[in-house]
Amino acid sequence: MPSPPLTIALDDKRRRFASWFQKLQHAVGGVPLLLSGVHRLQSPGGTGDVLAMAEIIMAAILLVLLARDLRSETSATTDHTASAAAHESATEHVHTGPEWVDVVAGALLIIEAAHRVHPGGKPLYAHATFVTGVVTATIGLLHGNIAQRASKRRQIHFDDAGVRVSLSRFRRFDVAWTDVRELRITTGSIAIATPSGSHTIPLGRYTNAMEIRKAFEQWSATRALPHAS
């Protein structure tokens, strides 16, 4: 009986680290802007008060979103049961919506740029902070599409013909099951030996390594590879 196709998205630890590094950068910039907004609100001026209030509100929302994301990440890391379940369903839970932290951070930068507009000076759109804010907010709004495209470049696909592995945009390989001479499954890697050479999948860099190992073990058992271990 043919096995149904299976696709596993690779949850790369390095991409998660890069994402959190960017969020922490937003936090580092959000606190001073919050304090700056409070300072401006205490200073006289009509229009400045409106911008200061907007700055305070957006900075506060940014910090709340960061705290929420941090709590969620910490909970998933410390709760081993919940973490394992999340890893097993990683393929089905690719973030498809906006990244609101980036959207709010971009809006905050636009408000900061508006503070720098003075009569006779450069228009709002000519300020580098405004451009950075628009780009940051746009990337946040398009985060779902970007994440889906990235997941397609980093995945493992099993079917009756064989396995198709895409570790990055430039590192990928296809192996037909009839060409597999040996399949070595260890804690740290998956090694596939073929007549033309060997291919290795390093598991240490992926948070869903257990899911990847389990999939290879199941497909190996289905095909009863004589040298699989």
mmCIF file of C-alpha atoms in Angstrom:
data_model
loop_
_atom_site.group_PDB
_atom_site.id
_atom_site.type_symbol
_atom_site.label_atom_id
_atom_site.label_comp_id
_atom_site.label_asym_id
_atom_site.label_seq_id
_atom_site.Cartn_x
_atom_site.Cartn_y
_atom_site.Cartn_z
ATOM 1 C CA MET A 1 0.000 0.000 0.000
ATOM 2 C CA PRO A 2 1.533 3.347 -1.035
ATOM 3 C CA SER A 3 2.436 5.702 1.809
ATOM 4 C CA PRO A 4 0.918 9.184 1.707
ATOM 5 C CA PRO A 5 3.372 12.009 0.909
ATOM 6 C CA LEU A 6 4.826 13.799 3.918
ATOM 7 C CA THR A 7 6.403 17.265 4.082
ATOM 8 C CA ILE A 8 8.314 18.545 7.109
ATOM 9 C CA ALA A 9 9.242 22.209 7.469
ATOM 10 C CA LEU A 10 12.701 22.657 9.005
ATOM 11 C CA ASP A 11 12.518 24.816 12.131
ATOM 12 C CA ASP A 12 16.025 26.306 12.108
ATOM 13 C CA LYS A 13 17.346 27.503 15.478
ATOM 14 C CA ARG A 14 19.470 30.140 13.742
ATOM 15 C CA ARG A 15 16.430 31.773 12.168
ATOM 16 C CA ARG A 16 14.692 31.847 15.539
ATOM 17 C CA PHE A 17 17.758 33.467 17.098
ATOM 18 C CA ALA A 18 17.865 36.089 14.321
ATOM 19 C CA SER A 19 14.160 36.803 14.815
ATOM 20 C CA TRP A 20 14.576 37.300 18.570
ATOM 21 C CA PHE A 21 17.688 39.427 18.087
ATOM 22 C CA GLN A 22 15.627 41.753 15.894
ATOM 23 C CA LYS A 23 12.823 41.866 18.461
ATOM 24 C CA LEU A 24 15.277 42.748 21.211
ATOM 25 C CA GLN A 25 16.590 45.559 19.023
ATOM 26 C CA HIS A 26 13.036 46.892 18.828
ATOM 27 C CA ALA A 27 12.787 46.676 22.622
ATOM 28 C CA VAL A 28 16.053 48.558 23.113
ATOM 29 C CA GLY A 29 14.718 51.327 20.882
ATOM 30 C CA GLY A 30 11.207 51.236 22.340
ATOM 31 C CA VAL A 31 12.092 52.106 25.933
ATOM 32 C CA PRO A 32 13.929 55.396 25.100
ATOM 33 C CA LEU A 33 11.117 56.412 22.740
ATOM 34 C CA LEU A 34 8.569 55.758 25.490
ATOM 35 C CA LEU A 35 10.519 57.963 27.888
ATOM 36 C CA SER A 36 11.003 60.557 25.156
ATOM 37 C CA GLY A 37 7.248 60.625 24.568
ATOM 38 C CA VAL A 38 6.593 61.200 28.260
ATOM 39 C CA HIS A 39 9.144 64.033 28.255
ATOM 40 C CA ARG A 40 7.561 65.652 25.184
ATOM 41 C CA LEU A 41 4.099 65.349 26.726
ATOM 42 C CA GLN A 42 5.286 67.345 29.709
ATOM 43 C CA SER A 43 6.601 70.098 27.426
ATOM 44 C CA PRO A 44 4.269 72.810 26.056
ATOM 45 C CA GLY A 45 2.911 72.493 22.509
ATOM 46 C CA GLY A 46 -0.358 71.410 20.878
ATOM 47 C CA THR A 47 0.716 69.231 17.966
ATOM 48 C CA GLY A 48 3.641 67.898 19.924
ATOM 49 C CA ASP A 49 1.226 66.576 22.552
ATOM 50 C CA VAL A 50 -0.655 64.526 19.953
ATOM 51 C CA LEU A 51 2.549 62.995 18.608
ATOM 52 C CA ALA A 52 3.862 62.419 22.128
ATOM 53 C CA MET A 53 0.682 60.570 23.100
ATOM 54 C CA ALA A 54 0.895 58.450 19.942
ATOM 55 C CA GLU A 55 4.548 57.715 20.705
ATOM 56 C CA ILE A 56 3.757 56.632 24.271
ATOM 57 C CA ILE A 57 0.861 54.406 23.179
ATOM 58 C CA MET A 58 2.803 52.722 20.371
ATOM 59 C CA ALA A 59 5.893 52.194 22.547
ATOM 60 C CA ALA A 60 3.730 50.668 25.289
ATOM 61 C CA ILE A 61 2.017 48.341 22.782
ATOM 62 C CA LEU A 62 5.425 47.311 21.429
ATOM 63 C CA LEU A 63 6.708 46.360 24.881
ATOM 64 C CA VAL A 64 3.498 44.457 25.686
ATOM 65 C CA LEU A 65 3.773 42.465 22.438
ATOM 66 C CA LEU A 66 7.417 41.676 23.164
ATOM 67 C CA ALA A 67 6.544 40.520 26.687
ATOM 68 C CA ARG A 68 3.768 38.316 25.294
ATOM 69 C CA ASP A 69 6.060 36.726 22.718
ATOM 70 C CA LEU A 70 8.795 36.198 25.306
ATOM 71 C CA ARG A 71 6.373 34.539 27.718
ATOM 72 C CA SER A 72 5.072 32.265 24.963
ATOM 73 C CA GLU A 73 8.601 31.291 23.880
ATOM 74 C CA THR A 74 9.717 30.654 27.454
ATOM 75 C CA SER A 75 6.645 28.541 28.168
ATOM 76 C CA ALA A 76 7.243 26.413 25.060
ATOM 77 C CA THR A 77 10.889 25.908 26.028
ATOM 78 C CA THR A 78 10.390 24.991 29.690
ATOM 79 C CA ASP A 79 7.316 22.821 29.191
ATOM 80 C CA HIS A 80 8.815 19.737 27.545
ATOM 81 C CA THR A 81 5.466 18.131 26.808
ATOM 82 C CA ALA A 82 4.077 21.200 25.073
ATOM 83 C CA SER A 83 7.372 21.710 23.282
ATOM 84 C CA ALA A 84 7.409 18.181 21.849
ATOM 85 C CA ALA A 85 3.829 18.533 20.644
ATOM 86 C CA ALA A 86 4.673 21.846 19.002
ATOM 87 C CA HIS A 87 7.625 20.319 17.202
ATOM 88 C CA GLU A 88 5.560 17.448 15.847
ATOM 89 C CA SER A 89 3.108 19.860 14.269
ATOM 90 C CA ALA A 90 5.653 22.452 13.137
ATOM 91 C CA THR A 91 4.815 21.911 9.464
ATOM 92 C CA GLU A 92 1.166 22.792 10.026
ATOM 93 C CA HIS A 93 1.841 25.886 12.119
ATOM 94 C CA VAL A 94 3.965 28.151 9.942
ATOM 95 C CA HIS A 95 3.264 31.733 10.967
ATOM 96 C CA THR A 96 0.875 32.955 8.248
ATOM 97 C CA GLY A 97 -0.127 36.339 9.707
ATOM 98 C CA PRO A 98 1.584 39.691 10.199
ATOM 99 C CA GLU A 99 4.420 40.095 12.683
ATOM 100 C CA TRP A 100 2.820 42.803 14.807
ATOM 101 C CA VAL A 101 6.018 43.600 16.691
ATOM 102 C CA ASP A 102 7.594 44.778 13.425
ATOM 103 C CA VAL A 103 4.437 46.639 12.385
ATOM 104 C CA VAL A 104 4.275 48.566 15.670
ATOM 105 C CA ALA A 105 8.031 49.198 15.659
ATOM 106 C CA GLY A 106 7.730 50.629 12.151
ATOM 107 C CA ALA A 107 4.848 52.877 13.201
ATOM 108 C CA LEU A 108 6.906 54.068 16.161
ATOM 109 C CA LEU A 109 9.779 55.030 13.847
ATOM 110 C CA ILE A 110 7.385 56.948 11.595
ATOM 111 C CA ILE A 111 6.090 58.894 14.605
ATOM 112 C CA GLU A 112 9.676 59.612 15.670
ATOM 113 C CA ALA A 113 10.405 60.939 12.172
ATOM 114 C CA ALA A 114 7.331 63.174 12.365
ATOM 115 C CA HIS A 115 8.843 64.832 15.446
ATOM 116 C CA ARG A 116 11.812 65.907 13.327
ATOM 117 C CA VAL A 117 9.743 67.728 10.704
ATOM 118 C CA HIS A 118 10.053 71.507 11.075
ATOM 119 C CA PRO A 119 8.809 74.382 8.916
ATOM 120 C CA GLY A 120 11.304 75.007 6.135
ATOM 121 C CA GLY A 121 13.053 71.677 6.755
ATOM 122 C CA LYS A 122 13.001 68.354 4.937
ATOM 123 C CA PRO A 123 9.572 66.804 4.297
ATOM 124 C CA LEU A 124 8.584 63.742 6.300
ATOM 125 C CA TYR A 125 9.259 61.260 3.491
ATOM 126 C CA ALA A 126 12.841 62.554 3.101
ATOM 127 C CA HIS A 127 13.847 61.486 6.633
ATOM 128 C CA ALA A 128 15.780 58.224 6.883
ATOM 129 C CA THR A 129 13.869 57.273 10.032
ATOM 130 C CA PHE A 130 10.579 57.537 8.132
ATOM 131 C CA VAL A 131 11.846 55.296 5.320
ATOM 132 C CA THR A 132 13.154 52.756 7.857
ATOM 133 C CA GLY A 133 9.796 52.793 9.614
ATOM 134 C CA VAL A 134 7.844 52.194 6.409
ATOM 135 C CA VAL A 135 10.145 49.317 5.420
ATOM 136 C CA THR A 136 9.953 47.750 8.906
ATOM 137 C CA ALA A 137 6.148 47.982 9.035
ATOM 138 C CA THR A 138 5.794 46.620 5.492
ATOM 139 C CA ILE A 139 8.004 43.621 6.273
ATOM 140 C CA GLY A 140 5.893 43.012 9.377
ATOM 141 C CA LEU A 141 2.654 43.065 7.384
ATOM 142 C CA LEU A 142 4.095 40.704 4.757
ATOM 143 C CA HIS A 143 5.663 38.404 7.349
ATOM 144 C CA GLY A 144 3.197 35.581 6.696
ATOM 145 C CA ASN A 145 3.990 35.425 2.968
ATOM 146 C CA ILE A 146 7.728 35.737 3.654
ATOM 147 C CA ALA A 147 7.579 32.920 6.241
ATOM 148 C CA GLN A 148 5.678 30.625 3.874
ATOM 149 C CA ARG A 149 8.174 31.217 1.075
ATOM 150 C CA ALA A 150 11.066 30.586 3.468
ATOM 151 C CA SER A 151 9.490 27.340 4.720
ATOM 152 C CA LYS A 152 9.286 26.039 1.144
ATOM 153 C CA ARG A 153 13.031 26.615 0.774
ATOM 154 C CA ARG A 154 13.734 24.638 3.968
ATOM 155 C CA GLN A 155 11.822 21.382 4.059
ATOM 156 C CA ILE A 156 11.992 17.623 3.608
ATOM 157 C CA HIS A 157 9.453 15.906 1.368
ATOM 158 C CA PHE A 158 8.849 12.148 1.394
ATOM 159 C CA ASP A 159 6.878 10.216 -1.218
ATOM 160 C CA ASP A 160 6.936 6.777 -2.792
ATOM 161 C CA ALA A 161 9.626 7.846 -5.260
ATOM 162 C CA GLY A 162 12.099 8.961 -2.604
ATOM 163 C CA VAL A 163 13.048 11.961 -0.516
ATOM 164 C CA ARG A 164 13.573 15.568 -1.566
ATOM 165 C CA VAL A 165 15.625 17.686 0.859
ATOM 166 C CA SER A 166 15.997 21.474 0.754
ATOM 167 C CA LEU A 167 18.210 22.749 3.572
ATOM 168 C CA SER A 168 18.538 26.250 2.120
ATOM 169 C CA ARG A 169 18.148 28.129 -1.121
ATOM 170 C CA PHE A 170 21.469 26.757 -2.373
ATOM 171 C CA ARG A 171 21.728 23.393 -0.615
ATOM 172 C CA ARG A 172 19.281 20.736 -1.737
ATOM 173 C CA PHE A 173 19.262 17.201 -3.045
ATOM 174 C CA ASP A 174 16.884 14.490 -4.278
ATOM 175 C CA VAL A 175 17.368 10.793 -3.571
ATOM 176 C CA ALA A 176 15.289 8.007 -5.110
ATOM 177 C CA TRP A 177 14.515 5.156 -2.714
ATOM 178 C CA THR A 178 15.956 2.688 -5.207
ATOM 179 C CA ASP A 179 19.321 4.519 -4.935
ATOM 180 C CA VAL A 180 19.524 4.414 -1.126
ATOM 181 C CA ARG A 181 22.274 2.016 -0.096
ATOM 182 C CA GLU A 182 22.382 2.923 3.583
ATOM 183 C CA LEU A 183 20.416 5.184 5.884
ATOM 184 C CA ARG A 184 22.112 6.108 9.149
ATOM 185 C CA ILE A 185 19.912 7.735 11.755
ATOM 186 C CA THR A 186 21.699 9.097 14.831
ATOM 187 C CA THR A 187 20.962 11.722 17.449
ATOM 188 C CA GLY A 188 22.972 14.347 15.621
ATOM 189 C CA SER A 189 22.404 13.628 11.939
ATOM 190 C CA ILE A 190 20.761 11.714 9.126
ATOM 191 C CA ALA A 191 23.222 10.236 6.598
ATOM 192 C CA ILE A 192 21.992 8.881 3.264
ATOM 193 C CA ALA A 193 24.481 6.843 1.222
ATOM 194 C CA THR A 194 23.915 6.432 -2.525
ATOM 195 C CA PRO A 195 26.060 5.053 -5.379
ATOM 196 C CA SER A 196 27.021 8.614 -6.337
ATOM 197 C CA GLY A 197 27.898 9.829 -2.837
ATOM 198 C CA SER A 198 26.597 10.643 0.621
ATOM 199 C CA HIS A 199 24.186 13.313 1.877
ATOM 200 C CA THR A 200 23.987 14.492 5.484
ATOM 201 C CA ILE A 201 21.246 16.374 7.333
ATOM 202 C CA PRO A 202 22.634 17.952 10.538
ATOM 203 C CA LEU A 203 19.860 17.673 13.138
ATOM 204 C CA GLY A 204 21.492 19.805 15.828
ATOM 205 C CA ARG A 205 20.433 23.037 14.162
ATOM 206 C CA TYR A 206 16.700 22.184 14.079
ATOM 207 C CA THR A 207 14.240 22.404 16.966
ATOM 208 C CA ASN A 208 12.047 19.707 15.373
ATOM 209 C CA ALA A 209 14.927 17.202 15.058
ATOM 210 C CA MET A 210 12.801 14.538 16.799
ATOM 211 C CA GLU A 211 10.110 14.889 14.156
ATOM 212 C CA ILE A 212 12.691 14.535 11.364
ATOM 213 C CA ARG A 213 14.249 11.404 12.910
ATOM 214 C CA LYS A 214 10.842 9.819 13.436
ATOM 215 C CA ALA A 215 9.847 10.458 9.808
ATOM 216 C CA PHE A 216 13.038 8.868 8.463
ATOM 217 C CA GLU A 217 12.641 5.879 10.798
ATOM 218 C CA GLN A 218 9.067 5.307 9.625
ATOM 219 C CA TRP A 219 9.927 5.596 5.958
ATOM 220 C CA SER A 220 12.990 3.418 6.418
ATOM 221 C CA ALA A 221 10.881 0.709 8.088
ATOM 222 C CA THR A 222 8.238 0.942 5.355
ATOM 223 C CA ARG A 223 10.832 0.250 2.707
ATOM 224 C CA ALA A 224 12.759 -2.284 4.832
ATOM 225 C CA LEU A 225 16.178 -0.954 3.858
ATOM 226 C CA PRO A 226 18.667 -3.734 4.561
ATOM 227 C CA HIS A 227 21.356 -1.459 6.046
ATOM 228 C CA ALA A 228 19.143 1.096 7.821
ATOM 229 C CA SER A 229 20.135 1.710 11.435
#
